[in-house]
Short mmCIF file of C-alpha atoms and ligand atoms in Angstrom, two decimals:
data_model
loop_
_atom_site.label_atom_id
_atom_site.label_comp_id
_atom_site.label_asym_id
_atom_site.label_seq_id
_atom_site.Cartn_x
_atom_site.Cartn_y
_atom_site.Cartn_z
CA MET T 1 -6.26 -25.28 1.29
CA PHE T 2 -6.67 -21.68 3.11
CA ASP T 3 -3.06 -20.55 3.32
CA LEU T 4 -2.68 -16.64 2.83
CA SER T 5 0.81 -16.52 3.30
CA ASN T 6 2.45 -15.44 0.33
CA GLU T 7 -0.36 -13.30 -0.77
CA VAL T 8 -0.06 -9.83 -1.25
CA ILE T 9 -3.59 -8.59 -0.47
CA ILE T 10 -4.64 -4.36 -0.86
CA ILE T 11 -7.58 -2.97 0.77
CA THR T 12 -9.30 -0.52 -0.48
CA GLY T 13 -11.03 1.49 2.27
CA ALA T 14 -8.95 0.37 5.48
CA SER T 15 -9.74 2.79 8.19
CA GLY T 16 -13.47 1.90 7.29
CA LEU T 17 -15.31 -0.48 9.46
CA LEU T 18 -14.73 -3.43 7.27
CA GLY T 19 -11.32 -2.22 6.05
CA LYS T 20 -9.66 -2.31 9.36
CA GLN T 21 -11.17 -6.12 10.58
CA PHE T 22 -10.29 -7.39 6.83
CA SER T 23 -6.86 -5.73 7.05
CA ASN T 24 -5.68 -6.87 10.71
CA LEU T 25 -7.76 -10.48 9.60
CA LEU T 26 -5.25 -11.19 6.53
CA LEU T 27 -2.19 -9.62 8.72
CA ASN T 28 -3.13 -12.45 11.05
CA GLN T 29 -2.94 -14.71 8.49
CA GLY T 30 0.65 -14.23 7.11
CA ALA T 31 -0.04 -12.19 3.93
CA ARG T 32 1.10 -8.85 2.95
CA VAL T 33 -1.53 -6.28 3.47
CA VAL T 34 -2.01 -2.83 1.67
CA MET T 35 -4.55 -0.51 3.15
CA LEU T 36 -5.50 2.31 0.87
CA ASP T 37 -7.48 5.04 2.05
CA LYS T 38 -8.23 9.10 1.53
CA ASN T 39 -7.84 8.67 5.11
CA ILE T 40 -4.87 7.11 5.90
CA SER T 41 -1.27 8.01 6.80
CA ASN T 42 1.59 6.79 4.49
CA LYS T 43 3.60 3.62 6.10
CA LEU T 44 5.45 0.75 4.54
CA GLY T 45 6.92 -2.25 7.38
CA SER T 46 7.51 -5.60 6.75
CA ASP T 47 4.26 -6.98 6.15
CA PHE T 48 2.18 -4.17 5.70
CA TYR T 49 2.26 -0.91 3.26
CA SER T 50 -1.05 1.51 3.88
CA LEU T 51 -1.12 4.55 1.61
CA ARG T 52 -3.29 7.51 1.14
CA SER T 53 -5.13 6.67 -2.10
CA ASP T 54 -8.14 8.56 -3.59
CA VAL T 55 -10.24 5.63 -5.79
CA THR T 56 -11.75 8.14 -7.68
CA SER T 57 -8.90 8.78 -9.19
CA ALA T 58 -6.67 6.80 -12.13
CA VAL T 59 -3.58 8.43 -11.34
CA SER T 60 -3.53 8.11 -7.36
CA LEU T 61 -4.81 4.16 -8.15
CA LYS T 62 -0.90 3.97 -10.86
CA GLN T 63 0.81 6.08 -8.18
CA ALA T 64 -0.48 3.25 -5.50
CA LEU T 65 0.49 0.54 -7.87
CA ALA T 66 3.60 1.97 -8.73
CA LYS T 67 4.53 1.98 -4.86
CA ILE T 68 3.02 -1.18 -4.39
CA LYS T 69 4.82 -3.11 -7.02
CA SER T 70 8.83 -1.68 -6.24
CA ASN T 71 8.30 -2.10 -2.27
CA PHE T 72 6.11 -5.15 -1.94
CA SER T 73 5.41 -7.38 -5.13
CA THR T 74 2.34 -7.55 -8.13
CA PRO T 75 -0.73 -7.72 -5.88
CA THR T 76 -2.86 -11.03 -5.62
CA GLY T 77 -5.58 -9.93 -3.87
CA LEU T 78 -7.49 -6.93 -3.76
CA ILE T 79 -10.41 -6.16 -1.27
CA ASN T 80 -13.03 -3.30 -2.43
CA CYS T 81 -14.26 -1.80 0.95
CA ALA T 82 -13.82 2.00 -0.23
CA ALA T 83 -17.64 3.13 -0.09
CA VAL T 84 -19.38 6.21 0.51
CA ASN T 85 -22.47 5.07 3.07
CA GLU T 86 -23.82 7.57 4.87
CA SER T 87 -26.56 7.32 7.90
CA PRO T 88 -30.13 8.21 7.05
CA ASN T 89 -30.52 11.33 8.75
CA SER T 90 -27.17 12.65 8.74
CA ASN T 91 -26.46 16.14 8.27
CA ASN T 92 -30.64 15.98 9.22
CA ARG T 93 -31.43 15.19 5.63
CA SER T 94 -34.46 13.32 5.17
CA ASN T 95 -33.04 11.71 1.81
CA LYS T 96 -36.61 12.82 0.11
CA LEU T 97 -36.00 10.87 -3.41
CA GLU T 98 -38.41 13.81 -5.19
CA HIS T 99 -35.34 16.31 -3.30
CA TYR T 100 -32.76 14.18 -3.37
CA SER T 101 -29.31 15.72 -4.83
CA ILE T 102 -27.54 14.78 -7.87
CA LYS T 103 -24.24 16.30 -6.36
CA ASN T 104 -24.45 13.64 -3.51
CA TYR T 105 -26.01 11.09 -6.16
CA GLN T 106 -22.39 11.99 -7.95
CA LYS T 107 -20.58 11.60 -4.84
CA THR T 108 -22.07 7.72 -4.16
CA MET T 109 -21.80 6.76 -7.38
CA ASP T 110 -17.98 8.12 -7.98
CA VAL T 111 -17.04 6.00 -4.85
CA ASN T 112 -19.00 3.35 -4.66
CA VAL T 113 -18.94 2.40 -8.78
CA LYS T 114 -16.17 4.63 -10.26
CA GLY T 115 -14.27 4.12 -7.29
CA VAL T 116 -14.50 0.32 -8.02
CA PHE T 117 -14.37 -0.15 -11.31
CA LEU T 118 -10.92 2.07 -11.36
CA SER T 119 -9.67 -0.64 -8.70
CA CYS T 120 -10.44 -2.74 -10.52
CA GLN T 121 -8.83 -1.75 -13.75
CA ILE T 122 -5.93 -1.37 -12.82
CA PHE T 123 -4.61 -3.97 -10.34
CA GLY T 124 -7.03 -6.38 -11.52
CA THR T 125 -5.69 -5.57 -15.19
CA GLU T 126 -1.56 -6.53 -12.97
CA MET T 127 -3.39 -9.65 -11.86
CA ALA T 128 -4.91 -10.83 -14.93
CA LYS T 129 -1.09 -9.86 -16.38
CA LYS T 130 0.77 -11.87 -13.88
CA ARG T 131 -2.52 -14.74 -14.29
CA LYS T 132 -2.93 -15.05 -10.50
CA GLY T 133 -5.46 -12.70 -8.28
CA SER T 134 -8.54 -12.99 -6.45
CA ILE T 135 -10.84 -10.00 -6.34
CA ILE T 136 -13.79 -9.30 -3.73
CA ASN T 137 -16.14 -6.64 -4.47
CA ILE T 138 -18.65 -5.81 -2.14
CA SER T 139 -22.62 -4.91 -2.16
CA SER T 140 -25.41 -5.43 0.26
CA ILE T 141 -28.64 -6.35 0.41
CA TYR T 142 -29.92 -2.81 -0.66
CA GLY T 143 -28.52 -3.71 -3.80
CA LEU T 144 -30.92 -6.89 -4.36
CA LEU T 145 -34.25 -5.22 -2.36
CA SER T 146 -35.11 -1.89 -1.77
CA PRO T 147 -34.86 -0.57 2.01
CA ASP T 148 -37.25 -0.67 4.15
CA HIS T 149 -37.24 3.03 4.31
CA ARG T 150 -39.66 2.51 8.14
CA LEU T 151 -36.35 1.25 9.82
CA TYR T 152 -35.09 4.90 9.86
CA HIS T 153 -38.32 7.00 10.65
CA LYS T 154 -37.82 8.50 13.70
CA GLY T 155 -41.54 9.66 14.84
CA SER T 156 -43.00 11.57 12.95
CA LYS T 157 -39.40 12.83 11.21
CA LYS T 158 -39.32 10.54 7.78
CA TYR T 159 -36.09 9.48 7.28
CA PHE T 160 -35.17 8.07 3.66
CA LYS T 161 -31.99 5.47 2.96
CA PRO T 162 -31.18 7.23 0.19
CA ILE T 163 -31.63 6.10 -3.40
CA ASP T 164 -28.02 5.86 -4.54
CA TYR T 165 -26.45 3.56 -2.24
CA SER T 166 -29.03 1.46 -3.77
CA ILE T 167 -28.22 1.91 -7.16
CA SER T 168 -24.56 1.53 -6.77
CA LYS T 169 -24.91 -1.46 -4.91
CA SER T 170 -26.96 -2.98 -7.61
CA ALA T 171 -23.87 -2.17 -10.09
CA ILE T 172 -21.63 -4.10 -8.12
CA ILE T 173 -23.62 -7.76 -8.71
CA ASN T 174 -23.16 -7.29 -12.51
CA LEU T 175 -19.88 -5.00 -12.92
CA THR T 176 -18.50 -8.43 -10.60
CA LYS T 177 -20.07 -11.17 -13.24
CA TYR T 178 -18.02 -8.84 -16.10
CA LEU T 179 -14.95 -8.68 -15.01
CA SER T 180 -15.28 -12.35 -13.80
CA VAL T 181 -15.82 -13.41 -17.63
CA TYR T 182 -13.12 -11.15 -19.12
CA TRP T 183 -10.81 -12.56 -16.79
CA ALA T 184 -11.51 -16.21 -16.54
CA ASN T 185 -8.80 -17.04 -18.50
CA ASP T 186 -6.41 -15.02 -16.98
CA LYS T 187 -6.89 -16.90 -13.64
CA VAL T 188 -8.58 -13.82 -11.79
CA ARG T 189 -10.97 -14.50 -10.04
CA VAL T 190 -14.11 -11.88 -9.24
CA ASN T 191 -17.08 -12.65 -6.62
CA ASN T 192 -18.70 -10.38 -4.84
CA LEU T 193 -20.08 -10.38 -1.32
CA ILE T 194 -23.79 -9.81 -0.46
CA LEU T 195 -23.86 -8.50 3.19
CA GLY T 196 -26.51 -7.52 6.02
CA GLY T 197 -26.29 -4.67 8.16
CA ILE T 198 -23.28 -4.94 11.01
CA LYS T 199 -23.83 -3.56 14.73
CA SER T 200 -21.75 -0.91 15.38
CA SER T 201 -23.48 2.43 16.69
CA GLN T 202 -26.74 2.40 15.66
CA ASP T 203 -29.50 3.61 17.86
CA LYS T 204 -31.25 1.10 19.78
CA ASN T 205 -33.93 1.96 18.25
CA PHE T 206 -33.07 1.22 14.78
CA VAL T 207 -30.62 -2.39 16.26
CA ARG T 208 -34.32 -3.29 17.42
CA LYS T 209 -36.19 -2.64 14.53
CA TYR T 210 -33.87 -3.66 12.17
CA SER T 211 -33.37 -7.17 14.26
CA ASN T 212 -36.61 -7.93 13.99
CA ARG T 213 -36.71 -8.29 9.93
CA VAL T 214 -33.54 -10.93 10.34
CA PRO T 215 -35.01 -14.57 10.54
CA LEU T 216 -31.70 -14.57 12.57
CA GLY T 217 -32.83 -11.55 14.53
CA ARG T 218 -29.67 -9.50 14.99
CA MET T 219 -27.63 -8.03 13.21
CA ALA T 220 -23.67 -9.13 11.84
CA ASN T 221 -20.86 -9.44 14.75
CA LEU T 222 -18.51 -7.37 12.81
CA ASP T 223 -15.84 -10.86 12.31
CA GLU T 224 -18.59 -12.86 10.43
CA PHE T 225 -17.23 -12.03 7.04
CA ASP T 226 -14.17 -13.01 7.85
CA SER T 227 -14.06 -17.32 6.58
CA ALA T 228 -15.68 -15.62 3.82
CA VAL T 229 -12.89 -13.33 2.97
CA VAL T 230 -10.15 -16.25 3.55
CA TYR T 231 -12.21 -18.49 2.05
CA LEU T 232 -13.12 -15.95 -1.71
CA LEU T 233 -9.39 -15.62 -1.72
CA SER T 234 -8.01 -18.55 -1.34
CA LYS T 235 -7.28 -21.77 -3.55
CA GLY T 236 -10.32 -23.02 -1.09
CA SER T 237 -12.44 -21.18 -3.51
CA SER T 238 -10.92 -21.76 -6.87
CA TYR T 239 -14.35 -23.04 -9.28
CA MET T 240 -16.04 -20.16 -8.08
CA THR T 241 -16.25 -16.80 -9.75
CA GLY T 242 -18.67 -14.62 -10.59
CA SER T 243 -20.58 -15.79 -7.49
CA ASP T 244 -22.72 -13.75 -5.17
CA MET T 245 -22.47 -14.89 -2.03
CA ILE T 246 -25.11 -13.72 0.67
CA ILE T 247 -24.54 -12.93 4.17
CA ASP T 248 -27.45 -11.87 5.62
CA GLY T 249 -28.48 -13.82 8.48
CA GLY T 250 -31.35 -14.70 6.63
CA TRP T 251 -32.61 -10.89 5.68
CA THR T 252 -33.01 -11.70 2.02
CA ALA T 253 -34.93 -15.00 2.80
CA TRP T 254 -38.95 -14.36 3.77
N1 LIG U 1 -21.19 -1.03 7.83
C1 LIG U 1 -22.80 -2.49 7.39
O1 LIG U 1 -22.98 -2.39 7.88
C2 LIG U 1 -22.63 -2.45 5.38
C3 LIG U 1 -23.61 -3.90 5.18
C4 LIG U 1 -23.49 -3.79 4.06
C5 LIG U 1 -22.55 -3.84 2.60
N2 LIG U 1 -21.67 -2.84 3.56
C6 LIG U 1 -20.12 -2.27 2.20
O2 LIG U 1 -19.85 -2.97 2.76
C7 LIG U 1 -18.28 -1.80 2.74
C8 LIG U 1 -17.39 -1.52 3.46
O3 LIG U 1 -18.24 -0.50 4.53
P1 LIG U 1 -17.97 -0.03 6.22
O4 LIG U 1 -19.18 -0.19 6.19
O5 LIG U 1 -16.75 -0.93 6.15
O6 LIG U 1 -17.61 1.42 5.36
P2 LIG U 1 -17.14 2.44 6.41
O7 LIG U 1 -18.12 3.81 6.01
O8 LIG U 1 -17.12 2.57 7.78
O9 LIG U 1 -15.49 2.90 4.89
C9 LIG U 1 -15.31 3.08 4.16
C10 LIG U 1 -14.43 3.33 4.00
O10 LIG U 1 -13.88 4.24 2.27
C11 LIG U 1 -12.92 5.51 2.71
N3 LIG U 1 -13.43 6.21 1.26
C12 LIG U 1 -14.16 6.76 0.95
N4 LIG U 1 -14.38 7.62 -0.22
C13 LIG U 1 -13.10 6.91 -0.40
C14 LIG U 1 -11.74 7.22 -1.81
N5 LIG U 1 -12.34 8.51 -2.95
N6 LIG U 1 -10.58 7.32 -1.83
C15 LIG U 1 -10.18 6.05 -0.88
N7 LIG U 1 -11.36 5.72 0.15
C16 LIG U 1 -12.73 6.59 0.29
C17 LIG U 1 -13.57 6.06 4.09
O11 LIG U 1 -12.15 7.36 4.29
C18 LIG U 1 -13.62 4.87 5.13
O12 LIG U 1 -12.70 4.44 5.23
C19 LIG U 1 -18.89 -1.04 1.95
O13 LIG U 1 -18.86 -1.39 0.31
C20 LIG U 1 -20.71 -0.96 2.57
O14 LIG U 1 -21.73 -0.75 1.41
C21 LIG U 1 -21.71 -1.89 5.07
#
């Protein structure tokens, strides 16, 4: 029921935190894995194919598709991990709304919304032609609710999680629902993971403040979304499309 051994699964943003995790997970599940990222070197093995590709460019994604089809076969799964998710104090920017740069806004929307749309359009259309596919998009608790900016303040320094991230993650919720209906008769299922924060290299103070806001009292471990990914890509979720699966330690429950 959860067998992925004959699947060809594309992961965008495969050099990132979740992209790497899911690539290794799916290789271990026996799938053939195509890793796309703008920061990756091209390599072809018997069970994996890494390809440098830019999700904001239809040309780049179409070139990737042609290579995937000639070296592997038509993709049957897609996980959209490529994203811009800058930490609020990167480059010492406060991200205050009043002065928020439209250039930054556009960059986030290009990758997080246009990039997901193009990846779905180009790879999903191919799956629809073959009448088989499962797409996983990735949203965030910040696409459902506003960030609590107090988590990001450092003493008297007021840093804010950028508004474009929230807008882009809300957009993914409806993009998923639209595509799930559009491709329902073509047997391509499209679902959305709404994730809470993952513990990585954040400073201790942030982790403490964040954890205090979570009913389970901590940030997520990197492997705590693995089973959801296997479930959504496999026949185990055959009656599920257009859904949001919230995995956030209870953040949105109170
Ligand atoms: N990390 C978290 O705590 C967290 C929490 C909730 C949701 N999410 C979501 O999970 C997804 C993955 O997050 P992550 O933490 O692994 O991000 P990450 O920043 O570690 O990785 C993102 C990857 O996307 C790639 N990328 C960026 N622009 C690209 C482009 N134009 N073309 C191709 N690749 C591009 C980057 O090179 C990078 O490897 C994102 O959608 C993020 O919003 C993450």
